Coordinates of C-alpha atoms in Angstrom, one line a residue:
X79 CA -32.5 53.7 23.9
X80 CA -33.4 50.8 22.0
X81 CA -29.7 50.0 20.4
X82 CA -28.0 50.0 24.0
X83 CA -31.0 47.7 25.3
X84 CA -29.9 44.8 22.9
X85 CA -26.3 46.1 23.3
X86 CA -26.7 45.1 26.8
X87 CA -28.9 41.9 25.8
X88 CA -26.7 40.3 23.3
X89 CA -23.8 41.4 26.2
X90 CA -26.1 39.1 28.4
X91 CA -26.5 36.2 26.2
X92 CA -23.0 36.4 25.0
X93 CA -21.7 36.3 28.7
X94 CA -23.9 33.5 29.8
X95 CA -22.8 30.6 25.8
X96 CA -19.1 32.0 27.5
X97 CA -19.3 31.0 30.8
X98 CA -21.0 26.7 29.7
X99 CA -18.2 27.3 26.7
X100 CA -15.6 27.9 29.0
X101 CA -16.9 24.8 31.4
X102 CA -17.6 23.4 28.5
X103 CA -13.7 23.8 27.4
X104 CA -12.2 22.7 30.2
X105 CA -14.8 19.0 30.9
X106 CA -12.6 18.7 27.4
X107 CA -9.8 18.5 28.1
X108 CA -9.8 16.3 31.1
X109 CA -11.5 13.9 28.7
X110 CA -7.9 14.0 26.9
X111 CA -6.1 13.7 29.3
X112 CA -5.5 9.9 31.2
X113 CA -8.1 9.5 34.0
X114 CA -10.4 6.4 35.3
X115 CA -12.6 5.0 33.5
X116 CA -15.5 6.0 36.5
X117 CA -14.0 9.8 36.9
X118 CA -14.1 9.9 33.0
X119 CA -17.9 8.8 32.7
X120 CA -18.4 11.5 35.1
X121 CA -17.2 14.1 33.1
X122 CA -19.1 13.0 29.4
X123 CA -22.6 12.9 32.3
X124 CA -21.4 16.4 33.0
X125 CA -20.8 17.4 29.4
X126 CA -24.5 16.3 28.8
X127 CA -25.7 19.1 31.5
X128 CA -24.0 21.2 30.1
X129 CA -24.9 21.1 26.7
X130 CA -28.4 20.2 27.5
X131 CA -28.4 24.1 27.7
X132 CA -27.3 24.4 23.6
X133 CA -27.3 22.0 21.7
X134 CA -30.3 19.0 22.3
X135 CA -27.9 16.5 20.3
X136 CA -24.6 17.0 22.1
X137 CA -26.9 16.8 25.2
X138 CA -27.9 13.5 24.4
X139 CA -24.6 11.9 22.5
X140 CA -22.6 12.6 25.6
X141 CA -25.2 11.3 28.1
X142 CA -25.0 8.4 25.7
X143 CA -21.0 8.0 25.8
X144 CA -21.4 8.5 30.3
X145 CA -24.2 5.9 30.7
X146 CA -22.4 2.9 28.2
X147 CA -18.7 3.8 30.2
X148 CA -21.3 3.8 33.4
X149 CA -22.6 0.1 32.2
X150 CA -19.1 -1.2 31.7
X151 CA -17.9 0.3 34.7
X152 CA -21.2 -1.2 37.4
X153 CA -21.3 2.4 38.7
X154 CA -25.7 1.9 39.5
X155 CA -25.5 5.4 41.1
X156 CA -23.4 7.3 38.3
X157 CA -25.8 4.6 35.5
X158 CA -29.2 5.7 36.6
X159 CA -28.3 9.8 36.3
X160 CA -26.1 9.0 32.7
X161 CA -29.6 7.1 32.4
X162 CA -31.9 10.7 33.8
X163 CA -29.9 12.9 31.9
X164 CA -30.4 10.5 28.1
X165 CA -34.1 10.8 28.8
X166 CA -33.7 14.5 29.7
X167 CA -32.8 14.8 25.5
X168 CA -35.0 12.8 24.5
X169 CA -37.5 14.1 26.1
X170 CA -36.7 17.3 24.3
X171 CA -36.3 16.1 21.0
X172 CA -40.0 15.3 21.4
X173 CA -39.1 11.4 21.4
X174 CA -40.8 9.6 23.6
X175 CA -40.4 6.3 22.9
X176 CA -36.2 6.6 23.9
X177 CA -36.8 9.1 26.5
X178 CA -39.5 6.7 28.2
X179 CA -36.9 4.0 28.0
X180 CA -34.2 6.0 29.2
X181 CA -36.3 7.3 32.9
X182 CA -38.0 3.2 33.4
X183 CA -34.1 2.9 33.3
X184 CA -33.6 5.3 35.7
X185 CA -36.4 4.1 38.2
X186 CA -35.4 0.5 38.1
X187 CA -31.5 0.9 39.1
X188 CA -33.2 3.7 41.7
X189 CA -35.6 1.5 42.9
X190 CA -33.0 -2.0 42.9
X191 CA -30.7 -0.2 45.3
X192 CA -32.9 1.2 47.3
X193 CA -32.1 5.2 45.7
X194 CA -35.1 6.2 47.6
X195 CA -35.2 10.2 47.0
X196 CA -34.0 9.6 43.2
X197 CA -37.2 7.5 43.1
X198 CA -39.3 9.8 43.8
X199 CA -37.6 12.0 41.3
X200 CA -37.8 9.4 39.0
X201 CA -41.5 8.9 38.8
X202 CA -42.1 12.6 38.5
X203 CA -39.6 12.7 35.4
X204 CA -42.0 10.0 33.8
X205 CA -44.9 12.0 35.1
X206 CA -43.9 15.3 33.2
X207 CA -43.3 13.5 30.6
X208 CA -46.7 11.9 30.5
X209 CA -48.1 15.1 31.3
X210 CA -45.9 17.0 27.7
X211 CA -48.1 13.6 26.2
X212 CA -51.1 14.6 27.0
X213 CA -51.4 11.6 28.8
X214 CA -52.8 12.3 32.1
X215 CA -54.1 9.1 33.1
X216 CA -50.8 8.0 33.3
X217 CA -49.3 11.1 34.6
X218 CA -51.7 11.0 37.6
X219 CA -50.6 7.1 38.4
X220 CA -46.9 8.3 38.6
X221 CA -47.3 11.8 40.5
X222 CA -49.4 9.8 42.3
X223 CA -46.2 7.1 43.6
X224 CA -44.1 9.0 43.7
X225 CA -46.1 11.9 46.0
X226 CA -45.9 7.9 48.3
X227 CA -42.6 7.8 47.9
X228 CA -41.9 11.3 49.6
X229 CA -44.7 10.2 52.4
X230 CA -43.1 7.0 53.5
X231 CA -39.2 9.0 53.3
X232 CA -41.2 12.2 55.0
X233 CA -39.3 14.2 51.7
X234 CA -41.0 17.7 52.6
X235 CA -39.4 19.4 49.2
X236 CA -42.2 16.3 47.5
X237 CA -45.4 18.2 48.7
X238 CA -43.5 21.2 47.2
X239 CA -43.1 19.3 43.9
X240 CA -46.6 17.7 44.1
X241 CA -48.9 21.5 44.9
X242 CA -46.1 22.5 41.8
X243 CA -47.7 19.4 40.0
X244 CA -50.8 20.1 40.6
X245 CA -51.0 23.3 39.2
X246 CA -50.2 21.6 36.0
X247 CA -52.8 19.8 35.9
X248 CA -55.6 23.1 36.7
X249 CA -53.4 24.8 34.0
X250 CA -54.0 22.5 31.4
X251 CA -57.5 22.7 32.8
X252 CA -58.3 25.8 32.6
X253 CA -58.8 27.1 36.3
X254 CA -56.7 29.4 36.6
X255 CA -57.7 29.8 40.4
X256 CA -56.3 27.0 41.5
X257 CA -53.4 26.9 39.3
X258 CA -52.5 29.9 40.7
X259 CA -53.2 28.9 44.8
X260 CA -50.8 25.5 43.6
X261 CA -48.2 27.4 42.2
X262 CA -48.1 30.6 44.7
X263 CA -47.2 27.2 47.4
X264 CA -45.5 25.9 46.0
X265 CA -43.3 29.3 44.8
X266 CA -43.0 30.1 48.7
X267 CA -41.9 26.2 49.6
X268 CA -39.1 26.1 46.3
X269 CA -38.6 30.1 48.2
X270 CA -37.8 28.2 51.3
X271 CA -36.0 25.2 50.5
X272 CA -33.4 27.3 48.1
X273 CA -34.7 25.1 45.6
X274 CA -33.5 27.8 42.0
X275 CA -34.6 24.9 39.5
X276 CA -38.0 23.9 40.6
X277 CA -38.2 28.5 41.7
X278 CA -37.8 29.2 37.7
X279 CA -40.8 26.6 36.2
X280 CA -43.1 27.9 38.8
X281 CA -42.4 31.7 37.7
X282 CA -43.0 30.7 34.5
X283 CA -45.7 29.1 34.9
X284 CA -47.4 32.0 37.1
X285 CA -46.5 34.4 34.1
X286 CA -48.1 32.8 31.6
X287 CA -51.1 31.9 34.1
X288 CA -51.6 35.7 34.7
X289 CA -50.9 36.3 30.6
X290 CA -53.7 34.5 29.0
X291 CA -56.8 35.5 32.0
X292 CA -54.9 39.4 30.9
X293 CA -53.4 40.5 33.8
X294 CA -50.4 40.8 32.0
X295 CA -48.3 43.3 34.7
X296 CA -48.7 40.2 36.7
X297 CA -47.0 38.8 34.0
X298 CA -44.5 40.8 33.4
X299 CA -43.3 40.5 37.6
X300 CA -42.9 36.9 36.8
X301 CA -41.5 36.7 33.8
X302 CA -38.7 38.9 35.0
X303 CA -37.9 37.7 37.8
X304 CA -37.6 34.0 35.7
X305 CA -35.1 35.9 33.6
X306 CA -33.2 37.7 36.0
X307 CA -32.9 34.5 38.2
X308 CA -32.5 32.1 34.7
X309 CA -29.9 34.6 33.4
X310 CA -27.9 34.3 37.1
X311 CA -28.0 30.1 36.9
X312 CA -27.2 29.8 33.1
X313 CA -30.7 28.7 32.7
X314 CA -30.9 29.4 29.1
X315 CA -33.7 27.6 28.5
X316 CA -36.1 28.8 30.5
X317 CA -34.5 32.3 29.8
X318 CA -35.5 31.4 26.0
X319 CA -39.1 30.4 28.1
X320 CA -39.2 33.8 30.2
X321 CA -38.8 35.6 27.2
X322 CA -41.8 34.0 24.7
X323 CA -43.6 35.0 28.3
X324 CA -42.3 38.2 27.7
X325 CA -43.3 38.7 24.5
X326 CA -46.7 37.4 25.6
X327 CA -46.4 39.9 28.0
X328 CA -45.3 43.2 25.6
X329 CA -48.3 42.2 23.4
X330 CA -51.3 42.3 25.9
X331 CA -49.7 45.9 27.6
X332 CA -49.2 46.8 23.2
X333 CA -45.3 47.1 24.0
X334 CA -45.2 45.5 20.2
X335 CA -41.3 46.8 19.9
X336 CA -40.6 44.9 23.0
X337 CA -43.2 41.9 22.0
X338 CA -40.6 41.7 18.3
X339 CA -37.3 42.1 20.9
X340 CA -38.0 39.0 22.8
X341 CA -39.8 36.3 20.8
X342 CA -36.5 37.2 18.4
X343 CA -34.1 36.6 20.3
X344 CA -36.6 33.2 22.4
X345 CA -37.1 31.7 18.6
X346 CA -33.2 31.8 17.6
X347 CA -32.1 30.0 20.9
X348 CA -35.1 27.3 20.2
X349 CA -34.4 26.2 16.8
X350 CA -30.1 26.6 17.3
X351 CA -30.9 24.1 19.5
X352 CA -33.5 22.1 17.4
X353 CA -35.7 22.4 20.4
X354 CA -39.6 21.6 18.6
X355 CA -41.3 21.6 21.4
X356 CA -40.3 25.0 22.3
X357 CA -40.3 26.7 18.8
X358 CA -44.2 25.7 19.3
X359 CA -45.5 28.6 21.5
X360 CA -42.5 30.9 20.8
X361 CA -43.8 30.5 16.8
X362 CA -47.5 31.7 18.0
X363 CA -46.4 34.1 20.1
X364 CA -44.6 35.7 16.6
X365 CA -47.7 34.5 15.3
X366 CA -49.8 36.7 17.3
X367 CA -47.2 39.6 17.2
X368 CA -47.6 39.7 13.5
X369 CA -51.3 39.6 13.5
X370 CA -51.4 43.0 16.5
X371 CA -48.6 44.5 13.9
X372 CA -51.0 44.5 11.0
X373 CA -48.9 42.0 9.1
X374 CA -51.2 39.4 8.0
X375 CA -49.7 37.8 5.0
X376 CA -46.8 37.2 7.7
X377 CA -49.1 36.0 10.3
X378 CA -50.8 33.3 8.4
X379 CA -47.4 32.7 7.1
X380 CA -45.6 31.7 10.7
X381 CA -49.0 30.2 12.0
X382 CA -48.7 27.0 8.9
X383 CA -45.2 26.8 9.7
X384 CA -46.4 26.0 13.6
X385 CA -49.5 23.7 12.6
X386 CA -46.7 21.7 10.2
X387 CA -44.2 21.6 14.0
X388 CA -47.9 21.1 15.8
X389 CA -49.0 18.4 13.0
X390 CA -46.3 15.9 14.8
X391 CA -46.2 17.4 18.6
X392 CA -49.6 16.9 19.1
X393 CA -50.6 19.9 21.3
X394 CA -54.5 21.0 21.1
X395 CA -53.8 24.0 23.4
X396 CA -51.2 25.4 20.6
X397 CA -53.6 24.4 17.7
X398 CA -56.4 26.1 19.0
X399 CA -54.7 29.3 19.5
X400 CA -53.4 29.2 16.2
X401 CA -56.5 28.5 14.3
X402 CA -57.6 31.5 15.7
X403 CA -54.8 33.8 15.0
X404 CA -55.5 32.3 11.6
X405 CA -59.0 33.2 11.4
X406 CA -58.8 36.5 12.6
X407 CA -56.0 37.0 10.0
X408 CA -58.2 35.9 6.8
X409 CA -60.8 38.8 8.6
X410 CA -58.9 41.0 8.0
X411 CA -57.5 40.2 4.7
X412 CA -62.0 39.7 3.6
X413 CA -61.6 36.5 3.4
X414 CA -64.2 35.4 4.9
X415 CA -64.7 32.4 4.0
X416 CA -61.2 30.7 4.8
X417 CA -61.5 33.1 8.2
X418 CA -64.5 30.7 8.9
X419 CA -62.9 27.4 8.4
X420 CA -60.5 28.1 10.8
X421 CA -63.1 29.8 12.9
X422 CA -65.1 26.5 12.8
X423 CA -61.8 23.4 13.3
X424 CA -61.4 26.1 16.2
X425 CA -64.4 25.4 18.2
X426 CA -64.1 22.0 17.4
X427 CA -60.9 21.4 18.8
X428 CA -62.1 23.6 21.6
X429 CA -65.2 21.0 22.3
X430 CA -63.2 18.0 21.8
X431 CA -60.4 18.8 24.0
X432 CA -62.6 20.3 27.2
X433 CA -64.4 17.0 27.3
X434 CA -61.6 14.9 28.0
X435 CA -62.4 13.4 31.7
X436 CA -60.1 14.8 34.2
X437 CA -61.8 16.0 36.8
X438 CA -61.3 11.8 38.4
X439 CA -57.4 13.0 37.5
X440 CA -57.7 16.0 39.7
X441 CA -59.7 14.0 42.1
X442 CA -57.2 11.7 42.4
X443 CA -53.8 14.3 42.8
X444 CA -56.2 16.8 45.5
X445 CA -56.9 13.3 47.6
X446 CA -52.5 12.5 47.7
X447 CA -51.9 16.1 48.2
X448 CA -54.3 16.6 51.0
X449 CA -53.3 13.0 52.4
X450 CA -49.1 14.3 52.6
X451 CA -50.7 18.2 54.0
X452 CA -52.4 16.2 56.6
X453 CA -49.0 13.8 57.4
X454 CA -47.8 17.9 57.8
X455 CA -49.7 19.0 59.8
X456 CA -51.0 21.9 58.3
X457 CA -54.5 23.4 58.9
X458 CA -57.0 22.2 58.7
X459 CA -58.8 25.2 56.9
X460 CA -56.8 24.0 54.4
X461 CA -58.0 20.4 54.1
X462 CA -60.8 21.5 54.4
X463 CA -61.1 23.4 51.1
X464 CA -59.5 20.5 49.4
X465 CA -61.5 17.8 51.1
X466 CA -64.9 20.7 49.8
X467 CA -63.3 20.2 45.3
X468 CA -63.2 16.0 46.2
X469 CA -67.0 16.7 47.9
X470 CA -68.5 18.8 45.5
X471 CA -66.8 16.2 42.4
X472 CA -68.5 13.5 44.3
X473 CA -71.4 15.6 44.2
X474 CA -71.2 15.7 40.6
X475 CA -70.5 12.7 39.3
X476 CA -73.1 11.2 42.2
X477 CA -76.2 14.0 40.6
X478 CA -74.7 13.0 36.8
X479 CA -75.3 8.9 37.6
X480 CA -79.0 9.5 39.2
X481 CA -79.9 11.7 35.7
X482 CA -78.8 8.7 34.0
X483 CA -80.8 6.5 35.8
X484 CA -83.3 8.0 35.7
X485 CA -82.5 9.4 31.9
X486 CA -82.5 5.6 30.6
X487 CA -86.3 4.9 33.5
X488 CA -87.6 8.0 31.5
X489 CA -87.2 6.5 28.5
X490 CA -88.0 3.1 28.8
X491 CA -91.0 3.3 30.3
X492 CA -91.8 5.9 27.7
X493 CA -91.1 3.1 25.3
X494 CA -93.2 0.3 26.6
X495 CA -95.6 2.9 26.7
X496 CA -95.5 3.6 23.5
X497 CA -94.5 -0.4 22.8
X498 CA -98.4 -1.0 24.7
X499 CA -100.8 1.5 22.7
X500 CA -99.4 0.2 19.5
X501 CA -101.6 -2.7 18.2
X502 CA -98.3 -3.8 15.6
X503 CA -94.7 -3.1 15.7
X504 CA -94.7 -1.2 12.3
X505 CA -97.0 1.5 14.0
X506 CA -94.4 1.9 16.3
X507 CA -91.4 1.9 14.0
X508 CA -93.2 4.9 12.0
X509 CA -93.3 6.3 14.8
X510 CA -90.4 6.5 15.4
X511 CA -88.9 7.0 12.7
X512 CA -91.1 10.2 12.3
X513 CA -89.5 11.8 15.6
X514 CA -85.9 10.7 15.0
X515 CA -86.3 12.8 11.3
X516 CA -88.6 16.0 12.8
X517 CA -85.5 15.7 16.3
X518 CA -82.7 15.2 13.1
X519 CA -84.6 18.9 11.2
X520 CA -84.6 20.4 14.8
X521 CA -80.7 19.5 15.2
X522 CA -80.1 21.0 11.5
X523 CA -82.0 24.1 11.6
X524 CA -79.8 24.4 15.0
X525 CA -76.5 23.9 13.5
X526 CA -77.2 26.0 10.9
X527 CA -78.2 29.0 13.1
X528 CA -74.8 28.1 15.7
X529 CA -73.0 28.5 12.1
X530 CA -74.7 31.4 11.3
X531 CA -73.4 33.4 14.8
X532 CA -70.5 31.9 14.5
X533 CA -70.2 34.2 10.8
X534 CA -71.8 36.8 12.9
X535 CA -69.3 36.8 16.4
X536 CA -66.6 36.5 12.9
X537 CA -67.7 40.2 11.3
X538 CA -68.3 41.4 14.9
X539 CA -64.8 40.5 15.5
X540 CA -63.6 42.4 12.3
X541 CA -65.4 45.5 12.9
X542 CA -63.0 45.7 16.1
X543 CA -59.7 46.4 13.3
X544 CA -61.6 48.2 10.8
X545 CA -60.7 52.6 11.2
X546 CA -62.7 54.0 8.6
X547 CA -66.3 54.5 9.8
X548 CA -67.9 53.5 5.5
X549 CA -66.1 50.6 6.4
X550 CA -67.3 49.4 9.5
X551 CA -71.2 50.4 8.6
X552 CA -70.3 47.6 5.4
X553 CA -68.9 45.3 7.9
X554 CA -71.6 46.0 10.5
X555 CA -74.5 45.3 8.1
X556 CA -73.4 42.7 7.0
X557 CA -74.2 41.2 10.6
X558 CA -77.3 42.4 10.4
X559 CA -77.8 40.7 7.0
X560 CA -76.6 37.1 8.6
X561 CA -78.5 37.2 12.0
X562 CA -81.9 38.1 10.1
X563 CA -80.9 34.6 8.3
X564 CA -80.2 32.7 11.9
X565 CA -83.2 34.4 13.7
X566 CA -84.9 32.0 10.9
X567 CA -83.6 29.0 12.1
X568 CA -84.0 30.1 15.2
X569 CA -87.9 29.6 15.1
X570 CA -87.9 27.0 12.9
X571 CA -86.2 24.9 15.5
X572 CA -87.7 26.2 18.8
X573 CA -91.1 25.2 17.4
X574 CA -92.9 22.2 16.6
X575 CA -93.6 23.3 13.3
X576 CA -90.1 22.8 10.9
X577 CA -91.1 24.0 7.9
X578 CA -92.6 27.3 8.2
X579 CA -91.8 30.5 10.2
X580 CA -94.7 33.0 11.3
X581 CA -94.1 35.9 9.7
X582 CA -95.5 38.0 12.3
X583 CA -93.3 36.5 15.0
X584 CA -90.5 36.9 12.6
X585 CA -90.8 40.5 12.1
X586 CA -90.8 41.9 15.4
X587 CA -87.8 39.9 16.4
X588 CA -86.1 41.6 13.6
X589 CA -87.4 44.5 14.6
X590 CA -86.2 44.4 17.6
X591 CA -83.4 43.2 16.3
X592 CA -82.5 46.1 14.4
X593 CA -83.9 48.9 17.1
X594 CA -80.9 47.6 19.9
X595 CA -78.5 47.9 16.5
X596 CA -78.9 51.2 16.0
X597 CA -79.7 52.4 19.2
X598 CA -83.7 53.3 17.7
X599 CA -84.6 54.7 21.1
X600 CA -88.5 52.8 21.1
X601 CA -90.7 55.7 22.7
X602 CA -89.4 57.8 20.0
X603 CA -89.9 56.0 17.2
X604 CA -93.0 53.5 16.9
X605 CA -93.3 50.8 14.5
X606 CA -97.0 49.6 14.2
X607 CA -97.4 46.2 12.7
X608 CA -100.4 45.2 10.1
X609 CA -99.7 41.4 9.4
X610 CA -101.8 38.9 8.9
X611 CA -101.4 35.3 10.4
X612 CA -99.0 34.0 8.0
X613 CA -97.0 30.6 8.2
X614 CA -94.2 31.0 5.6
X615 CA -92.0 28.0 3.8
X616 CA -88.1 28.9 5.0
X617 CA -87.4 29.9 1.0
X618 CA -90.2 32.4 0.6
X619 CA -88.8 33.8 4.4
X620 CA -85.2 33.3 3.9
X621 CA -85.4 36.3 1.0
X622 CA -88.1 37.9 2.6
X623 CA -86.4 38.8 6.1
X624 CA -83.0 39.6 3.7
X625 CA -85.5 42.3 1.7
X626 CA -87.9 43.2 5.2
X627 CA -83.7 43.5 7.3
X628 CA -82.2 46.1 4.7
X629 CA -85.9 48.3 4.2
X630 CA -86.1 48.9 8.2
X631 CA -82.2 49.2 8.2
X632 CA -82.1 51.8 5.4
X633 CA -85.3 53.4 7.5
X634 CA -83.6 53.2 11.4
X635 CA -80.4 55.1 10.0
X636 CA -81.7 57.6 7.7
X637 CA -85.6 58.2 8.4
X638 CA -85.1 59.9 11.8
X639 CA -82.3 61.8 12.2
X640 CA -84.3 64.1 15.1
X641 CA -84.7 60.5 16.4
X642 CA -88.6 60.7 16.7
X643 CA -90.9 59.6 14.5
X644 CA -92.8 56.0 12.9
X645 CA -92.4 53.1 10.6
X646 CA -95.8 51.1 9.6
X647 CA -95.6 47.5 8.4
X648 CA -98.0 46.0 6.5
X649 CA -97.8 41.8 4.8
X650 CA -100.8 40.5 3.5
X651 CA -101.6 38.3 1.1
X652 CA -104.4 39.9 -1.4
X653 CA -105.7 37.8 -4.5
X654 CA -103.5 35.0 -4.1
X655 CA -100.7 37.4 -3.7
X656 CA -98.0 38.9 -0.6
X657 CA -98.4 42.6 -0.2
X658 CA -95.0 43.8 1.7
X659 CA -94.8 47.1 2.9
X660 CA -92.9 49.3 4.6
X661 CA -93.4 52.8 6.0
X662 CA -91.6 55.5 7.7
X663 CA -92.6 59.0 8.2
X664 CA -89.0 60.4 7.7
X665 CA -86.8 63.1 6.0
X666 CA -87.7 61.3 2.9
X667 CA -85.7 61.5 -0.4
X668 CA -84.9 63.7 -3.1
X669 CA -83.3 61.1 -5.1
X670 CA -84.2 58.1 -7.2
X671 CA -83.1 55.1 -5.3
X672 CA -84.2 53.1 -7.3
X673 CA -81.3 53.8 -9.7
X674 CA -78.9 53.9 -7.4
X675 CA -76.3 51.4 -7.3
X676 CA -75.4 50.2 -3.6
X677 CA -75.2 47.2 -2.2
X678 CA -78.3 46.3 -0.4
X679 CA -80.8 47.9 -3.5
X680 CA -78.8 46.0 -5.5
X681 CA -79.9 42.6 -3.1
X682 CA -83.2 44.2 -2.9
X683 CA -84.2 44.0 -6.9
X684 CA -82.1 40.1 -7.1
X685 CA -84.2 38.8 -4.3
X686 CA -87.1 40.8 -5.7
X687 CA -86.7 39.2 -8.9
X688 CA -86.5 34.8 -7.5
X689 CA -89.5 35.8 -4.9
X690 CA -91.5 37.5 -8.9
X691 CA -91.6 40.7 -6.8
X692 CA -92.7 44.1 -7.9
X693 CA -90.8 46.4 -6.6
X694 CA -92.2 50.3 -5.8
X695 CA -90.9 53.0 -3.8
X696 CA -93.3 56.7 -3.0
X697 CA -91.4 59.7 -1.2
X698 CA -95.0 61.3 0.2
X699 CA -94.4 62.4 3.5
X700 CA -92.0 59.9 4.2
X701 CA -89.6 57.1 2.4
X702 CA -92.7 53.7 1.2
X703 CA -91.9 50.6 0.0
X704 CA -93.7 47.8 -1.9
X705 CA -93.4 44.6 -3.0
X706 CA -95.6 43.0 -4.5
X707 CA -94.4 38.7 -5.0
X708 CA -96.2 36.2 -6.8
X709 CA -94.1 32.9 -5.7
X710 CA -93.7 32.0 -2.9
X711 CA -95.5 29.2 -0.2
X712 CA -97.4 28.5 2.5
X713 CA -97.4 26.3 5.4

């Protein structure tokens, strides 16, 4: 069956290519004959259009040739069209300066000749270019200008195009419900006006959004519609884009063979046309497929290639997801340091990406869209909904300004109070320096805790890829050890004492975390605490916390096979030494666990040496582990 599908697909592509080639051959034949210069220029421009779907360099060559000839015969209409063809080729070749020059050249010609519909088209083209460059401010400005021109000329299609542009803005900001609303409205308008080129773009983005929000069946539906439409219209580039979307839909549904089929075809097309803008998302899909298929080294290799291409493109959305794919692949290969680095990079890039101020851009576009809708007497309910969006954003801005002013006032009042209270400037400086250092120390503990939580999340992510129960248990144990250290830093930044940890509070929290991790019923397994009021230095508490984690985990895993029992924890200072005892009344063991070579036991002995502690085990009436610690520090 797969062989038949493959044959049909190749046949369809071959047919598309043949039809384009036949038209190109016919146009080349016209060029070889004696035709007037103005007719020759239009043939060249048509060749630029035909080559665009197959080879961008050829499209650019004929576009520039047409532009030069139209300039010689002084044909403004043809000149603006060939300038646009040339700009589009430069656009897809990612040569932004040249694309901007020719787009603006086409705009200037059309404005000079009062060709209003084409002026709006040129303005929209510039908006799309700046959108691809992620310059949302300029993109918004050109979209608004295009909208104003369309309002003047009562261009109904302009409303639909603006809806599509708004959908793209919301899509890039991650507000998918609004993006879907605008794209679905635009799709209906494009179908009504039979604007199939714009309909392809709407279907492409709808399929992409549904894939992103993991509604893969709907994504498959729209991507198939796009594939059928692009095939019928010989739109090879959009057909290849639909294959990337189809590959992503099949990945989400677990159809990995189908995913590989579509993504391989898309990559061949984009690579043959040196289309780096579209190679990037295609490579991202291929990396994701290789990761799902367990080919982790190949996934990393493909991801590294994508990283090199995207370094030129500067697409941060792709960069973020690519880093996450690398993190998962390295985690699967047990290269956790590299996995952590990639995960951390993705978080930093995501934070940077999400902090861009796009709210004003969206407000402006929404306002323009509402204005156009009012002119066309669209229902009051829709107008009300759009106004509510603006009001909510304005309210949020006003609230933020109020909070900022109030914060400045409070800070100013606090500083004034300190200045008046202290007799000398030196005292003020000392107090301020101390406060800053405390804040900095809290921030350090907070960041350490966050980084440990990232590692914990990474281990949790890794465990999902592991089928072997023993291996999965080891990863989960590692995750619990990381959590025990993260808990220490959390306690430090949450309290005024930044250098010490309250032993009783920490031990109770640790037991609670491990009870949840091992599914221990608190009503059936009771825990008693006999802990002195000890405030321990962080360098002392970390090894003690890790040892406690091992002893308590062992008790929860092995001591209570019937799910019932008692655990006693004692932690006291006696004769200038700390005595830590963890005792359960469980099943016990006949083995001498002190001689075992498990990682947990080796870690206990290693940490005990750092604490200069004696470790003893007793197996009468359960298991009792005791440590007598000589090297410790109280704060």
